Coordinates of C-alpha atoms in Angstrom, one line a residue:
Chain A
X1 CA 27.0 20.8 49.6
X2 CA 30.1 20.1 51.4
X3 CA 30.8 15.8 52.0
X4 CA 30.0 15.0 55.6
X5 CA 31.7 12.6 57.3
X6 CA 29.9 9.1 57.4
X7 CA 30.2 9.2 61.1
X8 CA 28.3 12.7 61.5
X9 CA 25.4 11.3 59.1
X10 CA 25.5 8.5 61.4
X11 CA 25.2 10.3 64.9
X12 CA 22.7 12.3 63.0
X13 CA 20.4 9.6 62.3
X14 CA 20.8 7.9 65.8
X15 CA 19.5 11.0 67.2
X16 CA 16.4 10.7 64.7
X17 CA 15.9 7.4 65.1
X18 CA 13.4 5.8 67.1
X19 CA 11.9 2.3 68.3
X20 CA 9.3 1.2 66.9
X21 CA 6.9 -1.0 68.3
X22 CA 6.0 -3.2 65.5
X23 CA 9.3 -5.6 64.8
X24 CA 8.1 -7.3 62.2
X25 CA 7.3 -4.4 60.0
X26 CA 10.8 -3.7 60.8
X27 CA 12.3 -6.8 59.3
X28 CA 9.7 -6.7 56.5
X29 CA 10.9 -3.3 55.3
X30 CA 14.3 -4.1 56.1
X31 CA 14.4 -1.3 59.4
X32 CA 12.3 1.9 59.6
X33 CA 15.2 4.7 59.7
X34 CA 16.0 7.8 58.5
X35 CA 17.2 7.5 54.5
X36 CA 14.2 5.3 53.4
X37 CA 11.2 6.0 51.5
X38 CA 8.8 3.4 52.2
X39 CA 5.1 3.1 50.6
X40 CA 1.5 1.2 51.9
X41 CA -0.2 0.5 48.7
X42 CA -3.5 -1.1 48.8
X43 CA -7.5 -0.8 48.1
X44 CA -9.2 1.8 50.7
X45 CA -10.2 1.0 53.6
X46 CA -8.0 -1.4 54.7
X47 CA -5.4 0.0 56.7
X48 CA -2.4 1.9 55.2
X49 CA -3.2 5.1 57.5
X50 CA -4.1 3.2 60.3
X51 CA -0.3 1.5 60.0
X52 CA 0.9 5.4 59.9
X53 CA -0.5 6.8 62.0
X54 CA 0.4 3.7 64.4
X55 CA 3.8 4.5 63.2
X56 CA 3.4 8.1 64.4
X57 CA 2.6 7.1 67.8
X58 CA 5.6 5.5 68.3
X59 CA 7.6 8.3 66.9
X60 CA 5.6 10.8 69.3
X61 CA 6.2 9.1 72.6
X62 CA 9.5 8.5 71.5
X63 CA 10.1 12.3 71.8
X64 CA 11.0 12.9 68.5
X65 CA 9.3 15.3 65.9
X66 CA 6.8 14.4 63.7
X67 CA 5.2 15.9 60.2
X68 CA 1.9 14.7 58.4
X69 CA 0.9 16.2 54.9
X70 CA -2.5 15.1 53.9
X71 CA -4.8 15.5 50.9
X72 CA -8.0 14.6 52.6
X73 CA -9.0 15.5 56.2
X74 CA -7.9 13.8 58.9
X75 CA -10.1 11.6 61.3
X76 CA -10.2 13.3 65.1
X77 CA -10.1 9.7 66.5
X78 CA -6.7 9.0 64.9
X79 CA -5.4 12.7 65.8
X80 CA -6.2 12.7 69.5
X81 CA -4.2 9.6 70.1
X82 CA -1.0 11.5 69.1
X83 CA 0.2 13.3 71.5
X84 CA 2.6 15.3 72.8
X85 CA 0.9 17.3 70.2
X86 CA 3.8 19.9 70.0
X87 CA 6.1 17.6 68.1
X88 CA 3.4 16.9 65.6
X89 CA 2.7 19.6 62.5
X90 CA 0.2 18.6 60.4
X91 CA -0.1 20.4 56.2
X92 CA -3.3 20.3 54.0
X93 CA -2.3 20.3 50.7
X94 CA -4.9 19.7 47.5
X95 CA -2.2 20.1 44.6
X96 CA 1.1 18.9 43.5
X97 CA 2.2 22.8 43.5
X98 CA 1.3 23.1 47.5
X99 CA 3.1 19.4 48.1
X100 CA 6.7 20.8 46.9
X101 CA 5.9 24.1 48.5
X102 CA 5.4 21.9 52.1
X103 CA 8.2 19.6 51.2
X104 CA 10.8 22.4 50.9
X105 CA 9.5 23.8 54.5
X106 CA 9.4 20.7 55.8
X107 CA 13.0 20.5 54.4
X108 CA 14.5 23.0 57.1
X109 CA 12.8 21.1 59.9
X110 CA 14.6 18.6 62.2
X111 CA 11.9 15.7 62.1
X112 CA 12.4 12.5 62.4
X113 CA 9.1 11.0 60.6
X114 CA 7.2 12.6 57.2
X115 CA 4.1 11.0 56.9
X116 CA 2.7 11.9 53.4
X117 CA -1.2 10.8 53.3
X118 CA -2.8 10.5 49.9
X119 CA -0.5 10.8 47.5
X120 CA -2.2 9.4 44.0
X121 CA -5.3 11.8 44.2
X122 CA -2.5 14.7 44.0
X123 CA -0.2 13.5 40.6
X124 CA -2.6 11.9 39.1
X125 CA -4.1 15.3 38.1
X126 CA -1.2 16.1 36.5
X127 CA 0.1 12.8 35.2
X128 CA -0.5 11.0 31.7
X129 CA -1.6 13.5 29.8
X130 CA -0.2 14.5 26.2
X131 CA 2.2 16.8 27.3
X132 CA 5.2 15.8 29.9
X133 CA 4.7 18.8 31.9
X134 CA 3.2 15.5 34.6
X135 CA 6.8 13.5 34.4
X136 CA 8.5 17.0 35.1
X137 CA 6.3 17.4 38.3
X138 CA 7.4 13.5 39.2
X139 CA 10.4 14.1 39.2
X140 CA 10.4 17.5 41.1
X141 CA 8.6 15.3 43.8
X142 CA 11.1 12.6 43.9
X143 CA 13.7 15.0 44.2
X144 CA 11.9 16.8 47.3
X145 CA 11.1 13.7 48.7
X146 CA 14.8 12.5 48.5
X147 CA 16.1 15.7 50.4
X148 CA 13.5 15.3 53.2
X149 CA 14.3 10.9 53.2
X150 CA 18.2 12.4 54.4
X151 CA 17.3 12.9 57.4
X152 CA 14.1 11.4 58.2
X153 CA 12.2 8.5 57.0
X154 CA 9.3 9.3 54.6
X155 CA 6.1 6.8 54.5
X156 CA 3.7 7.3 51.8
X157 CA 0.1 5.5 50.9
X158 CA -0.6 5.1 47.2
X159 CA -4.0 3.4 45.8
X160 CA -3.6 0.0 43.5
X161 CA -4.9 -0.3 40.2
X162 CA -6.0 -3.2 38.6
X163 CA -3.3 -4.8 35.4
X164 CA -5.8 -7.1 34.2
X165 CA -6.3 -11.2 34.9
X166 CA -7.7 -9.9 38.1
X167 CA -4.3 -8.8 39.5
X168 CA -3.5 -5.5 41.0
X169 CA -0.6 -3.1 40.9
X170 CA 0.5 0.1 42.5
X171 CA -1.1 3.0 41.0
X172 CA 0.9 5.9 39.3
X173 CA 2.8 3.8 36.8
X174 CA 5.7 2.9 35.9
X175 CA 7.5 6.4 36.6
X176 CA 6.6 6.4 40.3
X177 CA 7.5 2.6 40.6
X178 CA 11.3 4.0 41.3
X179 CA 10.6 6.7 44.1
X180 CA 10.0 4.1 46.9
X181 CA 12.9 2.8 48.4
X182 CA 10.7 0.3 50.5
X183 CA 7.3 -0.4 48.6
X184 CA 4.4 -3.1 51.1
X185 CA 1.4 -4.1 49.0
X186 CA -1.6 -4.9 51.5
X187 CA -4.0 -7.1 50.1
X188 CA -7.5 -9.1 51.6
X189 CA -7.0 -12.6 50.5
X190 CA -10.4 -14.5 49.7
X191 CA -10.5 -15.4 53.9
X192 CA -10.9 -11.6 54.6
X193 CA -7.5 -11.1 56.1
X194 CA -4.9 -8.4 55.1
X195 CA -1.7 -9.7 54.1
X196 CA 1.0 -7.5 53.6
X197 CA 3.7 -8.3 50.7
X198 CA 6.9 -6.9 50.0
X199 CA 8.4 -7.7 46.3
X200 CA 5.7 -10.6 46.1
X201 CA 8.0 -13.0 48.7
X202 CA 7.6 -12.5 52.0
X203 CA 4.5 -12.2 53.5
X204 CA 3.1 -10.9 56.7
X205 CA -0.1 -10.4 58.3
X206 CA -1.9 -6.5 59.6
X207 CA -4.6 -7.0 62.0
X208 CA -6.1 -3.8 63.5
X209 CA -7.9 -3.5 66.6
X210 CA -9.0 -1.1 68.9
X211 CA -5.5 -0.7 70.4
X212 CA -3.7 -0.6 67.7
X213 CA -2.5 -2.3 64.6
X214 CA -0.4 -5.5 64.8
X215 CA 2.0 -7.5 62.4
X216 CA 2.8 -11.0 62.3
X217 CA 4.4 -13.3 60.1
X218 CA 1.5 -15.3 58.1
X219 CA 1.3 -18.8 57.1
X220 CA 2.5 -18.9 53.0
X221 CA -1.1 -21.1 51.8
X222 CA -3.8 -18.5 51.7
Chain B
X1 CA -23.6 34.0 62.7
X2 CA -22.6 30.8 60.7
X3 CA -21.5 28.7 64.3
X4 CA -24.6 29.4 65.6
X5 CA -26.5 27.7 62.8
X6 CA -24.0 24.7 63.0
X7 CA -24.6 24.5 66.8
X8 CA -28.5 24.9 66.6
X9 CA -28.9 22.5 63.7
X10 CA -26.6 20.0 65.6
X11 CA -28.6 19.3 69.0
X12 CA -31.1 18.4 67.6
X13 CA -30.3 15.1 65.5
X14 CA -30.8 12.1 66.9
X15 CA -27.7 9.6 67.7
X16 CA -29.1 6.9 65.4
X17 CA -28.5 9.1 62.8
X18 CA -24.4 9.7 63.4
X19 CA -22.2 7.7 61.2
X20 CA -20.9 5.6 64.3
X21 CA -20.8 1.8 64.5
X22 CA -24.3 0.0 65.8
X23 CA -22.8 -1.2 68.8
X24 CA -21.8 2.3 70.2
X25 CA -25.5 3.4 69.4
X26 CA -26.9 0.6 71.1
X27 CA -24.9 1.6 74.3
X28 CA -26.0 5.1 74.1
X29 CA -29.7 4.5 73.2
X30 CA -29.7 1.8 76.0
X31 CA -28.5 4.7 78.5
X32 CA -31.6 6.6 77.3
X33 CA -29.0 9.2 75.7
X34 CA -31.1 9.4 72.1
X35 CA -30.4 12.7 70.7
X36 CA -27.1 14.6 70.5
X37 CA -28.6 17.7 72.7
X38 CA -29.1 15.0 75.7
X39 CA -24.6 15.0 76.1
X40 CA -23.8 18.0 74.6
X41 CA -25.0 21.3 76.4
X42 CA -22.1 24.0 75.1
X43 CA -22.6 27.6 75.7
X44 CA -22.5 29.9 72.7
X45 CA -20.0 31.6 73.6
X46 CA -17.5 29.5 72.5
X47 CA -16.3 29.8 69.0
X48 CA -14.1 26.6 68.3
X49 CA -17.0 24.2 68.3
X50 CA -14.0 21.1 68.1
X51 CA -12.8 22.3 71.4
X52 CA -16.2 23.0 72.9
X53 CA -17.1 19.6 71.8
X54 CA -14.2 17.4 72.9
X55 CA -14.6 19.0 76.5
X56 CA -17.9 18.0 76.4
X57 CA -17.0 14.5 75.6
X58 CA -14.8 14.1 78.1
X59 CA -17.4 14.2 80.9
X60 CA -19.1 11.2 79.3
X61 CA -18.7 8.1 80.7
X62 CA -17.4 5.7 77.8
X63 CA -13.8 4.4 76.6
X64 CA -11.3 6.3 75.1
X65 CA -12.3 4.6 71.7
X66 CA -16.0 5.6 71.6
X67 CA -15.5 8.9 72.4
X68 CA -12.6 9.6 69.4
X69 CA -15.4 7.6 67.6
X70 CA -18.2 10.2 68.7
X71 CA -16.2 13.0 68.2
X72 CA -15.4 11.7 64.3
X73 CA -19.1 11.0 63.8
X74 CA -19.9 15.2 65.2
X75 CA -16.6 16.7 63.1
X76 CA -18.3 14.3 59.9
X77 CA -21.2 16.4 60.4
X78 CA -20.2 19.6 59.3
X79 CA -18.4 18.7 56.2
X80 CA -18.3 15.3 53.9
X81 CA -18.7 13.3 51.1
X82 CA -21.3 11.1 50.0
X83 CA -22.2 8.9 47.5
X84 CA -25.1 7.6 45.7
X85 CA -24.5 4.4 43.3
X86 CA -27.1 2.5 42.0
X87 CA -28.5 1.3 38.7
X88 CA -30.7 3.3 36.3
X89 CA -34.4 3.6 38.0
X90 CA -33.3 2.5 42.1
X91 CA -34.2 6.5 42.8
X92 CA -31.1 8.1 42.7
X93 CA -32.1 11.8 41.8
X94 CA -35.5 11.1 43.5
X95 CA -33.1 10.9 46.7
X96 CA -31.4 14.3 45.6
X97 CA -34.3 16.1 44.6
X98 CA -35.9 15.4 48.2
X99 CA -32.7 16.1 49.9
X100 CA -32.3 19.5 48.1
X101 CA -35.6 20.4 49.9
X102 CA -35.2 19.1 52.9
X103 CA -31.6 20.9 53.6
X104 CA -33.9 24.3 53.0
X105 CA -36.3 24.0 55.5
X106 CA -35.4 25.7 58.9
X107 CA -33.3 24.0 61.4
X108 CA -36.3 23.3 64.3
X109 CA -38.0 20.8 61.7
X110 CA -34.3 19.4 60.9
X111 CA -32.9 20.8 58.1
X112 CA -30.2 23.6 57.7
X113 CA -31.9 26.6 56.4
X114 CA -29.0 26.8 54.4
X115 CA -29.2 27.3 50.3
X116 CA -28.3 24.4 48.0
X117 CA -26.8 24.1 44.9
X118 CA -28.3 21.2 42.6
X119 CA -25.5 20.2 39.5
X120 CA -27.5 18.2 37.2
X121 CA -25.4 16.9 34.7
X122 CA -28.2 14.0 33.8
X123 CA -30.9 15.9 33.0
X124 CA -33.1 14.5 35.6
X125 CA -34.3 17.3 37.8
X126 CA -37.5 18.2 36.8
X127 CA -38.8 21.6 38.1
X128 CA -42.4 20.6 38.7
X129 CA -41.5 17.2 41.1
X130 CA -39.3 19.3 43.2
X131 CA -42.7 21.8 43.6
X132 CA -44.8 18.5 44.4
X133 CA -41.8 17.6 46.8
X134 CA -42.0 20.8 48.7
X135 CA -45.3 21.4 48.9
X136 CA -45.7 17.7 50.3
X137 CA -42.7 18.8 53.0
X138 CA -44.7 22.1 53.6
X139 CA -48.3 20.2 54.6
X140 CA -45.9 18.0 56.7
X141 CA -44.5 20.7 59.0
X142 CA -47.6 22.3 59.3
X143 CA -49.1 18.6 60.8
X144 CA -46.0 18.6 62.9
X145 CA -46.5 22.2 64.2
X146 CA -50.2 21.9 65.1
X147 CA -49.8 18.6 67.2
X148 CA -46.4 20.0 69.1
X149 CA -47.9 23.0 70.2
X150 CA -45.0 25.1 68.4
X151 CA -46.0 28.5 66.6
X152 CA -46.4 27.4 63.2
X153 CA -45.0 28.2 60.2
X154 CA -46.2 31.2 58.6
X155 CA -43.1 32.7 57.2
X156 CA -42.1 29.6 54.9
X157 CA -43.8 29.2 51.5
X158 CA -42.8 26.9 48.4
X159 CA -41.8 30.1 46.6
X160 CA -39.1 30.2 49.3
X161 CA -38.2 27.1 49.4
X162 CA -37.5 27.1 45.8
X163 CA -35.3 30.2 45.6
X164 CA -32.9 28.8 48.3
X165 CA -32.5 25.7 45.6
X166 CA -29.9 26.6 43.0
X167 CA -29.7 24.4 39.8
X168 CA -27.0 24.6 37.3
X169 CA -27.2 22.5 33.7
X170 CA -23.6 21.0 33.1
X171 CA -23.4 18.8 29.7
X172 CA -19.3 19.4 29.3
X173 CA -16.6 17.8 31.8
X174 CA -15.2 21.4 31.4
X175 CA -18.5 23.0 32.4
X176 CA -18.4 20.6 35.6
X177 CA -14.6 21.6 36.5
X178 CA -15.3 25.0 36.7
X179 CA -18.7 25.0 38.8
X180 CA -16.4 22.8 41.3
X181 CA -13.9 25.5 40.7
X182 CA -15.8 28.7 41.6
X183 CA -17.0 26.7 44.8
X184 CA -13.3 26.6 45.8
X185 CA -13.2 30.6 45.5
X186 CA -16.6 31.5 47.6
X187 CA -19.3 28.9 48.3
X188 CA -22.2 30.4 50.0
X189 CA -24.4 26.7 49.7
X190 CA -25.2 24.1 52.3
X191 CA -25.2 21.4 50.5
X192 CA -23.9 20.6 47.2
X193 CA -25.6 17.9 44.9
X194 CA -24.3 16.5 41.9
X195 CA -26.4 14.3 39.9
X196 CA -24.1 11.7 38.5
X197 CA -20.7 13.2 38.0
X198 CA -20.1 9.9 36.0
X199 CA -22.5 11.1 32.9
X200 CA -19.7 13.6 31.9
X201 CA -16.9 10.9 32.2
X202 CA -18.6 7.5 31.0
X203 CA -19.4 8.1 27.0
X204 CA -17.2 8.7 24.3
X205 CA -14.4 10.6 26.2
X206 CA -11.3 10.6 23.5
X207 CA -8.1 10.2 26.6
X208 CA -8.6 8.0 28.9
X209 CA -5.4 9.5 30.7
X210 CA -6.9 12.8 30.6
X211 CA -10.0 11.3 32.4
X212 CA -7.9 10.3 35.2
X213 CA -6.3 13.9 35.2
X214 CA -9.7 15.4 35.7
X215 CA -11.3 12.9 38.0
X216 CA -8.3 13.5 40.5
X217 CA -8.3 17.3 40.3
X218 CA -12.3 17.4 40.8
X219 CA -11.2 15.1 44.0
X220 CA -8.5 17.5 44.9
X221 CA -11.4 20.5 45.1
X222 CA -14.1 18.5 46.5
X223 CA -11.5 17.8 49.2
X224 CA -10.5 21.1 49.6
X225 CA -14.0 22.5 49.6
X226 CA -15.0 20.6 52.2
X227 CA -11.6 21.4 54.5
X228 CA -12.7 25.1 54.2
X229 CA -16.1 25.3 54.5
X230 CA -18.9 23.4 56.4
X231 CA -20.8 21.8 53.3
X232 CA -21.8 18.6 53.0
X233 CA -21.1 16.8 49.3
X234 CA -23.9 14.2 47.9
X235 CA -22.5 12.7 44.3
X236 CA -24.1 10.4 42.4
X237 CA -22.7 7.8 40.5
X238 CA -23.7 5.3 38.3
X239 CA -22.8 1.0 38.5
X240 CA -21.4 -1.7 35.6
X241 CA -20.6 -5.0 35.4
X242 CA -17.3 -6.1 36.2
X243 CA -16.0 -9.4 34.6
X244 CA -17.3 -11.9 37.5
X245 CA -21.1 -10.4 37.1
X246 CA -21.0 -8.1 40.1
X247 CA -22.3 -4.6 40.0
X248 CA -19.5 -2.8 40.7
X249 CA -19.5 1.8 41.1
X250 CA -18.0 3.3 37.8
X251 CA -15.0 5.6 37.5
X252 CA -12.9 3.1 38.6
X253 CA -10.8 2.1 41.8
X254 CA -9.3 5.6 42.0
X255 CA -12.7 7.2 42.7
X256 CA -13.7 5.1 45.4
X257 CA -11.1 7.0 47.7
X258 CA -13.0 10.2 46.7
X259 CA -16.1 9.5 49.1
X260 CA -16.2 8.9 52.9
X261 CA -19.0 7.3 53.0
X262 CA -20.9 5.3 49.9
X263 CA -25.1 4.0 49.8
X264 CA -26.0 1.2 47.2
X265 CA -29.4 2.3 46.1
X266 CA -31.8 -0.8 44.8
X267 CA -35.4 -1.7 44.1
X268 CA -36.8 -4.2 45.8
X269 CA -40.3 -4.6 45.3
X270 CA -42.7 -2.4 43.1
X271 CA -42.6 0.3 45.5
X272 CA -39.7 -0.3 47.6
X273 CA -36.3 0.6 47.9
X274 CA -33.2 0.2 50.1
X275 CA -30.3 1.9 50.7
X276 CA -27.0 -0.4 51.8
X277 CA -23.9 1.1 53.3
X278 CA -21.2 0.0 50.9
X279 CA -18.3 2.2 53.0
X280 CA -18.6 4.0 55.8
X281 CA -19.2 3.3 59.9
X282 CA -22.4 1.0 59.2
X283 CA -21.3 -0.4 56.3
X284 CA -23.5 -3.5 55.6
X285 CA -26.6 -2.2 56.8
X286 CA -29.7 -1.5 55.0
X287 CA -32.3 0.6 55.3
X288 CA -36.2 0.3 53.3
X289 CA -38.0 3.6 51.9
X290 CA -40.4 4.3 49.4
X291 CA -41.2 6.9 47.0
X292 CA -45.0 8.8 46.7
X293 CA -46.0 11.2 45.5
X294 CA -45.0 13.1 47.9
X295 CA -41.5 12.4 47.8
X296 CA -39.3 9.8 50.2
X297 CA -41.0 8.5 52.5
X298 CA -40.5 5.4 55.2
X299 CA -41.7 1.9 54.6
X300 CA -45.3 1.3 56.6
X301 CA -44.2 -2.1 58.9
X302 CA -47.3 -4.3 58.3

């Protein structure tokens, strides 16, 4: 690859960038643009797709292109309320083969916003066993992802897993821990809200509604 | 043709049955809409049912949110997963066993007419209940065909009933992942029933990694199968204690992301069971059945 000049990759990603409508998100993970990989980890059910596919939406009306990749299928009431549905392209994949073969096509398209849905369910069929054929497939993935995160911004959810005492980590290990650029563990604290933490300091609050899904900074007792 | 089935089978269940949240079936059942036939005409002539369906929608008068909601609850139809957890003894593979025949029967008594495919990796299928079971269904539709008038059912017999049930014996994790597998390459079933998957995984299984490994890659095709091909996927699994003394589903967190929608099975009284929605549209609600001789049955209100 030839060196670009900063100021090309910089025109480049103004023309893929997009307003979001969720600030706080934005100052949580330190600005949703192009060159970031950020990660929703949390239990099911409570609301890392939702906060994608909100997250979609305002990439859509924004104009810009859009790309999902999922592992499971996706619900018609989150689909209809993307639209225009030309900039949107959505992949089923159910292995780690079909996810690089999607990332690499994905790879020659000019979209601003890769959404990749399920991710644990796909390497953890392949990682930990006894031979390292699973790291080999890691790092293939972190090397597609990386290409695609040039030139748009990747968000991925991952499951938790629990690391005894009652605590909970992100799931896929230690290997995976480095992928992420941006990684925002949503938890229910014993109220029943969903708190949102990034490197266990700041905090911040997801509500979802019928609307939509809306952050705000919480209160730090809980 | 297959779409037609689909189409016939859905019109006639009623809404109080589709995985939607109580209060949009109160709204509908208040407007006197009670079965899914009442808002959705369709002619046959149109072979992308989703399209056909979200038309239909449209002319409804309801928000934008309760019809995506709708149409999820129709799509969820055709293909999911589902999950039976409950203790040794709450009627787990009772539940199977009855829904094996009931997915046989033909689509005017509300079933599929479809085959099914019973993995039973417990043990627990017993050849002469699931006669009892369908002879019991048989009498039934015979009652219901004499006092609606309808021509009755002469064509059906329990030796036909039991040759659209398919059962296959797996004792080996290995033995499970390649039943799943051969799905993936043609699967000519309804319904698929696997009486608990968690048998195969729970007892002396040397790697724990390589447990993970194969739990995610039976997800993976389960996943697949049911992108593909309209079957609907009923797993059971089994419950532990967790340190705090809850009961808690086994296989771990991973696994619950497997399932769309998961039913705590429990035993009340002597002879009475209920089913909890642990995840899924109507989750927290309960329902009350009982088992006979005759199979599942509802609870008799006194």
């Amino acid at each position: 690859m030839y060196p670009s000049k900063v100021s090309w990759l910089l025109r480049q990603n103004k023309a893929l960038c997009f307003p979001t409508s969720l600030p706080v998100l934005e100052e949580l993970c330190g600005g949703i643009h192009p060159g970031k990989i950020i990660e929703f980890c949390g239990p099911s059910a409570i609301g890392k797709s939702q906060l994608c596919f909100h997250l979609m939406r305002d990439c859509l009306t924004a104009g810009k292109k859009c790309v999902i990749v999922s592992s499971t299928r996706l619900l018609v009431s989150e689909t209809q309320k993307l639209t225009p549905k030309e900039n949107l392209s959505v992949f089923y994949v159910h292995s780690v083969f079909e996810l690089l073969a999607t990332l690499q096509a994905v790879d020659a398209l000019q979209t601003s916003m890769v959404v990749i849905e399920g991710i644990q369910p796909l390497l953890q069929a392949v990682l930990g066993s006894a031979n390292y054929r699973g790291q080999a497939l890691l790092n293939d993935v972190k090397c597609c992802m990386g290409a695609v995160a040039v030139k748009s911004v990747v968000l991925c959810t991952n499951g938790i897993v629990s690391i005894g005492d009652g605590k909970h980590g992100p799931a896929l290990g230690r290997a995976w821990e480095i992928v992420p650029s941006v990684r925002i563990m949503i938890l229910s604290n014993s109220v029943g809200k969903r708190v949102m933490w990034r490197n266990r300091e700041r905090v911040a609050e997801l509500s979802i509604g019928d609307d939509g899904v809306r952050v705000s900074w919480g209160d730090t007792n809980h | 043709s297959l779409l037609y089935t689909i189409k016939f089978e859905i019109m006639s269940i009623p809404v109080t049955s589709l995985p939607l949240p109580h209060s949009i079936v109160k709204e509908f059942t208040s407007k006197g809409l009670n079965f899914v036939s009442n808002f959705i005409t369709g002619d046959r002539n149109n072979t992308n049912y989703e399209v056909e369906f979200s038309s239909e929608i449209e002319k409804l008068n309801l928000t934008k949110y309760q019809k995506d909601l709708l149409m999820d609850a129709l799509m969820q139809f055709f293909s999911s997963i589902i999950e039976l957890v409950g203790e040794p003894g709450s009627g787990c593979t009772q539940l199977c066993m009855q829904i094996a025949v009931d997915c046989t029967l033909p689509q005017q008594f509300g079933g599929r007419g479809d085959k099914v495919l019973l993995v039973d990796c417990d043990g627990g299928i017993c050849v002469k209940r699931l006669t009892q079971i369908s002879q019991a269904a048989l009498s039934h539709l015979q009652f219901l065909s004499e006092s609606s008038k309808e021509p009755p059912v002469t064509n059906l017999s329990t030796g036909q009933i039991m040759s659209n049930i398919h059962t296959t014996r797996c004792t080996d994790f290995t033995q499970l992942s390649s039943v799943i597998y051969n799905l993936n390459v043609k699967c000519e079933y309804g319904a698929i029933i696997i009486d608990s998957i968690a048998t195969n995984f729970r007892y002396d299984f040397g790697d724990m990694r390589q447990r993970t490994n194969v739990l995610a890659q039976i997800s993976n095709e389960l996943h697949a199968l049911c992108i593909k091909n309209p079957v609907s996927v009923i797993l059971v699994n089994q419950v532990r204690m967790d340190g705090k003394g809850e009961i808690q589903p086994c296989l771990g967190e991973s696994w619950s992301h497997t399932a769309d929608r998961r039913l705590l099975l429990r035993r009340c009284q002597e002879d009475t069971y209920s089913a909890t929605m642990m995840k899924g549209a109507k989750s927290g609600e309960s329902a009350n059945f009982r088992i006979s001789s005759s199979g599942i049955r509802d609870c008799v209100h006194s």
